Amino acid sequence: MNKISIVKNSQVVYPDKETCFRPHIAYPEYVFPLDLSDEANYVYEMIRNGLHMLGLDEENYGTSQWNPLKEYVHPGDNVLIKPNLVLHFNSCGGGTDCLYTSPSLVAAIVDYVLIALEGKGKIIIGDAPLQECVFETLVKESGYDILVDYYRKKDIDISLIDYRNVKTQERNGLHYLQTDKGNGGIIVRLDDDSAFSDVSEERIRKLRITNYDPRILQRHHCGRIHEYNVAEEVLQADVIINMPKPKTHRKAGVTISLKNLVGINANKEFLPHHTIGSAEEGGDAYRKADKYLDMANKVLDIKNILVNESEMELAALADQLYGKLKAKNKDEKYWEGSWYGNDTIWRTILDLNTILYYADKDGKMQKTRQRRMFIVGDMIVSGEKEGPLEPTPIYPGTIVMGDDPVLYDKTVCSLMGFDYKDIPSINMPGMKTRKALLTDEGIPEVISNYDKWNGHSLEDIKDHYSIKFQPSRGWAAKLGNPHFVDLVRKIREAGNQVSIFGAAENGIFTAEELLKEGIRIVSFYDNNKSKWNTSIFRGIICTAPEKVDWSIPVVLAVNTRHIGDVSGQIQRLGGRIIGTV
């Protein structure tokens, strides 16, 4: 199906978890008509409208027999619902609404899955979050526990599962082992069918995932061997309901439905994310060759090996040396593959999508598709800037549905304001020539209750009617940033000079980008006293806020959680904020 439905509601908010995410209307097909919410649940209404827009079971719409998911979910099926449950907290201060898939969408989909199952089959909600995610905290604070308990009390076979074999706790930059379940999952070998099969052995040895022992990754990607540890529950599923949280992504550019399937892997050590070394040397961790960054990579490997062997004191020393070596390079702004030059992560994404479609229940690759998929994306609140772990919230008030992951991701990427041809994980090299195709190709037919999207081409939506997400810093040069363009215009109109409040990484990035545009940077300001009277970037000095020339407009370049406090501070001191980055 090439149809993509986009439902927009400017009034929508996530319903309170205490309502068990029940609808406020007893729709004709609703399976629990006595369980209604006293509060309006526009999320449920949007899910229902989106299914109808796709023309699913059109002849029965408006009756008690309406079964919109019957093409995908059959009686007796094992149904896997795959939300994005990446982490339990957002360290940038932007909250968790923009971080993980809301259970309110999952609840509505479960209701329609139950209609299709006709009382036979089971449902699993599962993901493999980041290693330091406290799954119990995420489940309790979000309301996933309430959701599952609601259905269990009705004797419905439903489970909520954390696929991870290894869980850690981060303290002072080191990951301390909390839980190790061993070798849960099924090893699936792609070998010559892997997107890494055409990569040289020298480069294969340089594949890395941050904060993991490189020796473990190299056991699973070496020579002609390319394998992944996929959760058994995933392979046992007959149908996948893929429920991504569309956000910007430091390494992949964006994370939508294709990237969401990284969470079907039970051990992160199987997942190449970048290739050490500079782009000049055949790597993709950063741009230009540099002896200090090369040494920093070697020390980082040592640190991760020491952590895996529980040599934490030595690992702490290695971490200190790593930081000092990395700080020696003042010019390189990209690191660990977190930029548009990443030529690794798309391969991992393609491999996992290939496995999802073509691996049988024993993990053996087949020539025909083994399971069906339907996609429901949570864009009520999305994340921009430094996603996926530190996103800033943006509020599209939108839910997007479809069943072709490539056409789906092209549509959502255009909706975000980005050209999907610039995103390798969507416009994957070699995807159309490999045996395991992920798409029926064709042109997406956009169906929406919003006139500016309904029936329009992806190019038209991107160029004229997009939501205009801000990309992560490492992708701005490739994807563009209309907010930054507007900021430059304002600064030029105000005299072409500016000061920057925030002398850390974001402030330096902001200074570099503004200098490229011919903007004069007068000074940095920061509340961190250790930065006062020091050169921050290209000889530009950091000054105490109390000594600022407030006649010059200020750009805020601080963590999202500090924007409110710093804005108030500047206003009290008589300053004028011209924009934020």
Short mmCIF file of N, CA, C and O in Angstrom, two decimals, residues 47-145:
data_model
loop_
_atom_site.label_atom_id
_atom_site.label_comp_id
_atom_site.label_asym_id
_atom_site.label_seq_id
_atom_site.Cartn_x
_atom_site.Cartn_y
_atom_site.Cartn_z
N ILE A 47 -6.26 8.19 16.07
CA ILE A 47 -5.93 6.85 15.60
C ILE A 47 -7.07 6.31 14.75
O ILE A 47 -6.87 5.76 13.65
N ARG A 48 -8.27 6.44 15.27
CA ARG A 48 -9.46 5.93 14.55
C ARG A 48 -9.60 6.62 13.19
O ARG A 48 -9.85 5.96 12.18
N ASN A 49 -9.44 7.93 13.18
CA ASN A 49 -9.58 8.68 11.92
C ASN A 49 -8.49 8.30 10.92
O ASN A 49 -8.74 8.22 9.71
N GLY A 50 -7.28 8.09 11.42
CA GLY A 50 -6.19 7.71 10.53
C GLY A 50 -6.41 6.37 9.87
O GLY A 50 -6.12 6.18 8.68
N LEU A 51 -6.94 5.40 10.63
CA LEU A 51 -7.25 4.09 10.06
C LEU A 51 -8.34 4.20 8.99
O LEU A 51 -8.27 3.56 7.94
N HIS A 52 -9.32 5.05 9.27
CA HIS A 52 -10.40 5.25 8.31
C HIS A 52 -9.89 5.92 7.04
O HIS A 52 -10.29 5.56 5.92
N MET A 53 -9.01 6.91 7.19
CA MET A 53 -8.46 7.61 6.01
C MET A 53 -7.76 6.65 5.05
O MET A 53 -7.75 6.87 3.84
N LEU A 54 -7.17 5.60 5.59
CA LEU A 54 -6.47 4.63 4.74
C LEU A 54 -7.44 3.70 4.01
O LEU A 54 -7.02 2.87 3.20
N GLY A 55 -8.72 3.82 4.31
CA GLY A 55 -9.72 2.99 3.63
C GLY A 55 -9.76 1.57 4.11
O GLY A 55 -10.24 0.67 3.39
N LEU A 56 -9.31 1.32 5.33
CA LEU A 56 -9.24 -0.04 5.85
C LEU A 56 -10.63 -0.52 6.27
O LEU A 56 -11.31 0.13 7.07
N ASP A 57 -11.03 -1.66 5.72
CA ASP A 57 -12.35 -2.25 5.96
C ASP A 57 -13.45 -1.19 5.79
O ASP A 57 -14.37 -1.06 6.62
N GLU A 58 -13.36 -0.49 4.69
CA GLU A 58 -14.24 0.66 4.43
C GLU A 58 -15.72 0.29 4.50
O GLU A 58 -16.55 1.06 5.02
N GLU A 59 -16.05 -0.90 4.02
CA GLU A 59 -17.47 -1.27 3.94
C GLU A 59 -18.12 -1.41 5.30
O GLU A 59 -19.35 -1.32 5.42
N ASN A 60 -17.33 -1.62 6.35
CA ASN A 60 -17.91 -1.81 7.69
C ASN A 60 -17.71 -0.60 8.60
O ASN A 60 -18.10 -0.65 9.78
N TYR A 61 -17.12 0.48 8.08
CA TYR A 61 -16.89 1.65 8.92
C TYR A 61 -18.21 2.21 9.44
O TYR A 61 -19.20 2.30 8.71
N GLY A 62 -18.22 2.57 10.71
CA GLY A 62 -19.42 3.12 11.32
C GLY A 62 -20.33 2.08 11.92
O GLY A 62 -21.39 2.41 12.45
N THR A 63 -19.92 0.80 11.84
CA THR A 63 -20.72 -0.28 12.42
C THR A 63 -19.89 -1.00 13.48
O THR A 63 -18.68 -0.84 13.57
N SER A 64 -20.57 -1.88 14.21
CA SER A 64 -19.88 -2.66 15.23
C SER A 64 -18.95 -3.71 14.62
O SER A 64 -18.13 -4.31 15.32
N GLN A 65 -19.05 -3.93 13.32
CA GLN A 65 -18.23 -4.94 12.63
C GLN A 65 -16.94 -4.36 12.06
O GLN A 65 -16.15 -5.10 11.47
N TRP A 66 -16.71 -3.07 12.24
CA TRP A 66 -15.51 -2.45 11.63
C TRP A 66 -14.25 -3.07 12.22
O TRP A 66 -14.06 -3.07 13.44
N ASN A 67 -13.39 -3.57 11.35
CA ASN A 67 -12.17 -4.28 11.75
C ASN A 67 -11.02 -3.78 10.87
O ASN A 67 -10.56 -4.47 9.96
N PRO A 68 -10.52 -2.57 11.13
CA PRO A 68 -9.57 -1.93 10.21
C PRO A 68 -8.22 -2.63 10.07
O PRO A 68 -7.55 -2.47 9.06
N LEU A 69 -7.82 -3.43 11.06
CA LEU A 69 -6.51 -4.07 11.00
C LEU A 69 -6.57 -5.52 10.51
O LEU A 69 -5.57 -6.24 10.59
N LYS A 70 -7.70 -5.95 9.98
CA LYS A 70 -7.84 -7.37 9.64
C LYS A 70 -6.92 -7.80 8.50
O LYS A 70 -6.60 -8.99 8.37
N GLU A 71 -6.44 -6.86 7.66
CA GLU A 71 -5.47 -7.20 6.62
C GLU A 71 -4.13 -7.57 7.22
O GLU A 71 -3.35 -8.31 6.60
N TYR A 72 -3.84 -7.06 8.40
CA TYR A 72 -2.53 -7.23 9.01
C TYR A 72 -2.54 -8.22 10.17
O TYR A 72 -1.56 -8.95 10.37
N VAL A 73 -3.61 -8.23 10.95
CA VAL A 73 -3.70 -9.07 12.14
C VAL A 73 -4.80 -10.10 11.94
O VAL A 73 -5.95 -9.75 11.65
N HIS A 74 -4.42 -11.38 12.09
CA HIS A 74 -5.38 -12.46 11.89
C HIS A 74 -5.62 -13.19 13.21
O HIS A 74 -4.75 -13.20 14.09
N PRO A 75 -6.78 -13.80 13.38
CA PRO A 75 -7.05 -14.56 14.60
C PRO A 75 -5.96 -15.60 14.86
O PRO A 75 -5.54 -16.32 13.95
N GLY A 76 -5.47 -15.64 16.11
CA GLY A 76 -4.43 -16.57 16.50
C GLY A 76 -3.01 -16.05 16.33
O GLY A 76 -2.05 -16.73 16.70
N ASP A 77 -2.85 -14.86 15.79
CA ASP A 77 -1.52 -14.30 15.56
C ASP A 77 -0.79 -13.97 16.86
O ASP A 77 -1.42 -13.62 17.88
N ASN A 78 0.53 -14.04 16.79
CA ASN A 78 1.39 -13.39 17.78
C ASN A 78 1.65 -11.98 17.28
O ASN A 78 2.26 -11.81 16.21
N VAL A 79 1.21 -10.99 18.02
CA VAL A 79 1.33 -9.59 17.60
C VAL A 79 2.37 -8.90 18.46
O VAL A 79 2.27 -8.88 19.69
N LEU A 80 3.36 -8.34 17.80
CA LEU A 80 4.39 -7.58 18.51
C LEU A 80 4.19 -6.10 18.25
O LEU A 80 4.18 -5.66 17.09
N ILE A 81 4.02 -5.34 19.32
CA ILE A 81 3.95 -3.87 19.22
C ILE A 81 5.30 -3.32 19.62
O ILE A 81 5.78 -3.60 20.72
N LYS A 82 5.93 -2.57 18.72
CA LYS A 82 7.29 -2.08 18.93
C LYS A 82 7.30 -0.56 19.05
O LYS A 82 7.46 0.16 18.07
N PRO A 83 7.11 -0.02 20.28
CA PRO A 83 7.26 1.42 20.49
C PRO A 83 8.74 1.78 20.58
O PRO A 83 9.61 0.91 20.63
N ASN A 84 9.03 3.05 20.60
CA ASN A 84 10.39 3.54 20.86
C ASN A 84 10.46 3.92 22.33
O ASN A 84 9.88 4.92 22.76
N LEU A 85 11.17 3.11 23.11
CA LEU A 85 11.29 3.32 24.56
C LEU A 85 12.76 3.53 24.92
O LEU A 85 13.31 2.83 25.76
N VAL A 86 13.38 4.50 24.31
CA VAL A 86 14.84 4.61 24.31
C VAL A 86 15.45 4.86 25.69
O VAL A 86 16.46 4.26 26.06
N LEU A 87 14.84 5.74 26.49
CA LEU A 87 15.46 6.16 27.74
C LEU A 87 14.41 6.74 28.66
O LEU A 87 13.39 7.26 28.20
N HIS A 88 14.65 6.69 29.97
CA HIS A 88 13.64 7.13 30.93
C HIS A 88 13.76 8.61 31.30
O HIS A 88 12.91 9.13 32.02
N PHE A 89 14.80 9.30 30.84
CA PHE A 89 14.94 10.72 31.15
C PHE A 89 15.58 11.45 29.98
O PHE A 89 16.27 10.85 29.15
N ASN A 90 15.31 12.74 29.91
CA ASN A 90 15.86 13.61 28.86
C ASN A 90 16.79 14.61 29.52
O ASN A 90 16.34 15.54 30.18
N SER A 91 18.09 14.41 29.36
CA SER A 91 19.06 15.22 30.11
C SER A 91 19.11 16.67 29.65
O SER A 91 19.68 17.52 30.35
N CYS A 92 18.53 16.99 28.51
CA CYS A 92 18.55 18.39 28.07
C CYS A 92 17.46 19.20 28.75
O CYS A 92 17.42 20.43 28.61
N GLY A 93 16.57 18.53 29.48
CA GLY A 93 15.51 19.25 30.19
C GLY A 93 14.23 19.41 29.38
O GLY A 93 13.31 20.09 29.82
N GLY A 94 14.17 18.76 28.21
CA GLY A 94 13.01 18.91 27.35
C GLY A 94 11.85 18.00 27.70
O GLY A 94 10.82 18.01 27.03
N GLY A 95 11.99 17.18 28.76
CA GLY A 95 10.91 16.28 29.16
C GLY A 95 10.88 15.02 28.34
O GLY A 95 11.61 14.87 27.35
N THR A 96 10.02 14.09 28.73
CA THR A 96 9.97 12.79 28.07
C THR A 96 8.87 12.67 27.02
O THR A 96 8.84 11.68 26.28
N ASP A 97 7.98 13.65 26.92
CA ASP A 97 6.94 13.57 25.89
C ASP A 97 7.55 13.51 24.49
O ASP A 97 6.96 12.92 23.58
N CYS A 98 8.72 14.12 24.31
CA CYS A 98 9.38 14.13 23.01
C CYS A 98 10.38 13.00 22.87
O CYS A 98 11.05 12.87 21.84
N LEU A 99 10.49 12.15 23.90
CA LEU A 99 11.56 11.15 23.95
C LEU A 99 11.10 9.76 23.53
O LEU A 99 11.77 9.07 22.76
N TYR A 100 9.95 9.31 24.06
CA TYR A 100 9.50 7.95 23.75
C TYR A 100 8.02 7.93 23.36
O TYR A 100 7.27 8.87 23.62
N THR A 101 7.63 6.83 22.72
CA THR A 101 6.26 6.67 22.23
C THR A 101 5.27 6.65 23.39
O THR A 101 5.43 5.88 24.35
N SER A 102 4.25 7.48 23.30
CA SER A 102 3.26 7.55 24.37
C SER A 102 2.40 6.29 24.40
O SER A 102 1.94 5.80 23.36
N PRO A 103 2.15 5.77 25.60
CA PRO A 103 1.26 4.60 25.72
C PRO A 103 -0.17 4.88 25.30
O PRO A 103 -0.94 3.95 25.05
N SER A 104 -0.55 6.15 25.19
CA SER A 104 -1.91 6.46 24.77
C SER A 104 -2.16 6.02 23.33
O SER A 104 -3.27 5.57 23.00
N LEU A 105 -1.15 6.08 22.46
CA LEU A 105 -1.30 5.58 21.10
C LEU A 105 -1.31 4.06 21.09
O LEU A 105 -2.09 3.43 20.36
N VAL A 106 -0.47 3.47 21.92
CA VAL A 106 -0.39 2.01 22.00
C VAL A 106 -1.73 1.44 22.45
O VAL A 106 -2.21 0.43 21.91
N ALA A 107 -2.36 2.08 23.43
CA ALA A 107 -3.64 1.59 23.95
C ALA A 107 -4.71 1.55 22.86
O ALA A 107 -5.46 0.56 22.74
N ALA A 108 -4.78 2.61 22.07
CA ALA A 108 -5.78 2.63 20.99
C ALA A 108 -5.51 1.53 19.97
O ALA A 108 -6.44 0.85 19.52
N ILE A 109 -4.24 1.32 19.64
CA ILE A 109 -3.90 0.28 18.68
C ILE A 109 -4.19 -1.11 19.25
O ILE A 109 -4.68 -2.00 18.54
N VAL A 110 -3.91 -1.31 20.53
CA VAL A 110 -4.22 -2.61 21.16
C VAL A 110 -5.71 -2.92 21.03
O VAL A 110 -6.09 -4.06 20.73
N ASP A 111 -6.56 -1.92 21.22
CA ASP A 111 -8.00 -2.16 21.09
C ASP A 111 -8.36 -2.67 19.70
O ASP A 111 -9.19 -3.58 19.56
N TYR A 112 -7.75 -2.08 18.67
CA TYR A 112 -8.06 -2.51 17.31
C TYR A 112 -7.40 -3.86 16.98
O TYR A 112 -7.93 -4.64 16.18
N VAL A 113 -6.26 -4.14 17.59
CA VAL A 113 -5.66 -5.46 17.45
C VAL A 113 -6.57 -6.53 18.06
O VAL A 113 -6.75 -7.61 17.49
N LEU A 114 -7.16 -6.22 19.21
CA LEU A 114 -8.07 -7.17 19.85
C LEU A 114 -9.27 -7.49 18.97
O LEU A 114 -9.74 -8.64 18.91
N ILE A 115 -9.78 -6.49 18.27
CA ILE A 115 -10.89 -6.73 17.34
C ILE A 115 -10.46 -7.73 16.28
O ILE A 115 -11.17 -8.69 15.95
N ALA A 116 -9.26 -7.54 15.73
CA ALA A 116 -8.77 -8.41 14.65
C ALA A 116 -8.45 -9.81 15.14
O ALA A 116 -8.62 -10.79 14.40
N LEU A 117 -7.97 -9.94 16.38
CA LEU A 117 -7.62 -11.27 16.91
C LEU A 117 -8.83 -12.14 17.19
O LEU A 117 -8.73 -13.37 17.25
N GLU A 118 -9.97 -11.53 17.42
CA GLU A 118 -11.22 -12.25 17.70
C GLU A 118 -11.07 -13.22 18.87
O GLU A 118 -11.59 -14.35 18.86
N GLY A 119 -10.33 -12.79 19.89
CA GLY A 119 -10.20 -13.60 21.10
C GLY A 119 -9.14 -14.68 21.03
O GLY A 119 -9.01 -15.47 21.98
N LYS A 120 -8.37 -14.74 19.95
CA LYS A 120 -7.34 -15.77 19.79
C LYS A 120 -6.02 -15.09 19.46
O LYS A 120 -5.97 -14.25 18.57
N GLY A 121 -4.96 -15.51 20.17
CA GLY A 121 -3.65 -14.93 19.92
C GLY A 121 -3.14 -14.17 21.13
O GLY A 121 -3.79 -14.14 22.18
N LYS A 122 -1.95 -13.57 20.99
CA LYS A 122 -1.38 -12.83 22.10
C LYS A 122 -0.69 -11.56 21.60
O LYS A 122 -0.34 -11.44 20.41
N ILE A 123 -0.48 -10.65 22.54
CA ILE A 123 0.12 -9.36 22.23
C ILE A 123 1.34 -9.17 23.12
O ILE A 123 1.28 -9.38 24.34
N ILE A 124 2.44 -8.74 22.51
CA ILE A 124 3.64 -8.37 23.26
C ILE A 124 4.01 -6.93 22.90
O ILE A 124 4.06 -6.58 21.71
N ILE A 125 4.24 -6.12 23.91
CA ILE A 125 4.79 -4.78 23.74
C ILE A 125 6.24 -4.86 24.18
O ILE A 125 6.52 -5.24 25.33
N GLY A 126 7.18 -4.54 23.31
CA GLY A 126 8.57 -4.72 23.69
C GLY A 126 9.54 -3.83 22.96
O GLY A 126 9.27 -3.34 21.86
N ASP A 127 10.69 -3.62 23.60
CA ASP A 127 11.77 -2.82 23.01
C ASP A 127 13.06 -3.15 23.76
O ASP A 127 13.03 -3.73 24.86
N ALA A 128 14.18 -2.77 23.17
CA ALA A 128 15.48 -2.86 23.83
C ALA A 128 16.03 -1.44 23.97
O ALA A 128 16.66 -0.92 23.06
N PRO A 129 15.77 -0.79 25.09
CA PRO A 129 16.21 0.60 25.27
C PRO A 129 17.73 0.71 25.39
O PRO A 129 18.46 -0.29 25.32
N LEU A 130 18.20 1.94 25.59
CA LEU A 130 19.61 2.18 25.84
C LEU A 130 20.04 1.41 27.09
O LEU A 130 19.23 1.18 28.00
N GLN A 131 21.31 1.03 27.17
CA GLN A 131 21.76 0.16 28.26
C GLN A 131 21.52 0.76 29.64
O GLN A 131 21.27 0.04 30.60
N GLU A 132 21.58 2.09 29.78
CA GLU A 132 21.39 2.69 31.10
C GLU A 132 19.95 3.10 31.39
O GLU A 132 19.67 3.71 32.43
N CYS A 133 19.03 2.77 30.49
CA CYS A 133 17.63 3.08 30.74
C CYS A 133 17.12 2.28 31.94
O CYS A 133 17.29 1.06 32.01
N VAL A 134 16.47 2.95 32.87
CA VAL A 134 15.80 2.27 33.98
C VAL A 134 14.37 1.98 33.52
O VAL A 134 13.48 2.83 33.60
N PHE A 135 14.19 0.78 33.01
CA PHE A 135 12.94 0.42 32.35
C PHE A 135 11.75 0.55 33.29
O PHE A 135 10.68 1.02 32.90
N GLU A 136 11.94 0.16 34.54
CA GLU A 136 10.85 0.23 35.51
C GLU A 136 10.39 1.67 35.73
O GLU A 136 9.20 1.93 35.89
N THR A 137 11.34 2.60 35.74
CA THR A 137 10.98 4.01 35.90
C THR A 137 10.21 4.51 34.70
O THR A 137 9.18 5.19 34.83
N LEU A 138 10.69 4.18 33.51
CA LEU A 138 10.00 4.60 32.29
C LEU A 138 8.58 4.07 32.26
O LEU A 138 7.62 4.81 31.97
N VAL A 139 8.42 2.79 32.59
CA VAL A 139 7.11 2.14 32.54
C VAL A 139 6.14 2.77 33.53
O VAL A 139 4.97 3.02 33.21
N LYS A 140 6.63 3.07 34.72
CA LYS A 140 5.76 3.63 35.76
C LYS A 140 5.40 5.08 35.47
O LYS A 140 4.24 5.48 35.60
N GLU A 141 6.39 5.88 35.10
CA GLU A 141 6.13 7.31 34.88
C GLU A 141 5.28 7.55 33.64
O GLU A 141 4.50 8.50 33.59
N SER A 142 5.43 6.71 32.63
CA SER A 142 4.69 6.91 31.38
C SER A 142 3.26 6.38 31.47
O SER A 142 2.36 6.92 30.82
N GLY A 143 3.07 5.31 32.24
CA GLY A 143 1.76 4.67 32.32
C GLY A 143 1.67 3.37 31.56
O GLY A 143 0.57 2.79 31.45
N TYR A 144 2.79 2.87 31.03
CA TYR A 144 2.75 1.56 30.37
C TYR A 144 2.31 0.45 31.33
O TYR A 144 1.67 -0.52 30.93
N ASP A 145 2.66 0.59 32.61
CA ASP A 145 2.24 -0.42 33.58
C ASP A 145 0.72 -0.42 33.74
O ASP A 145 0.08 -1.48 33.82
#
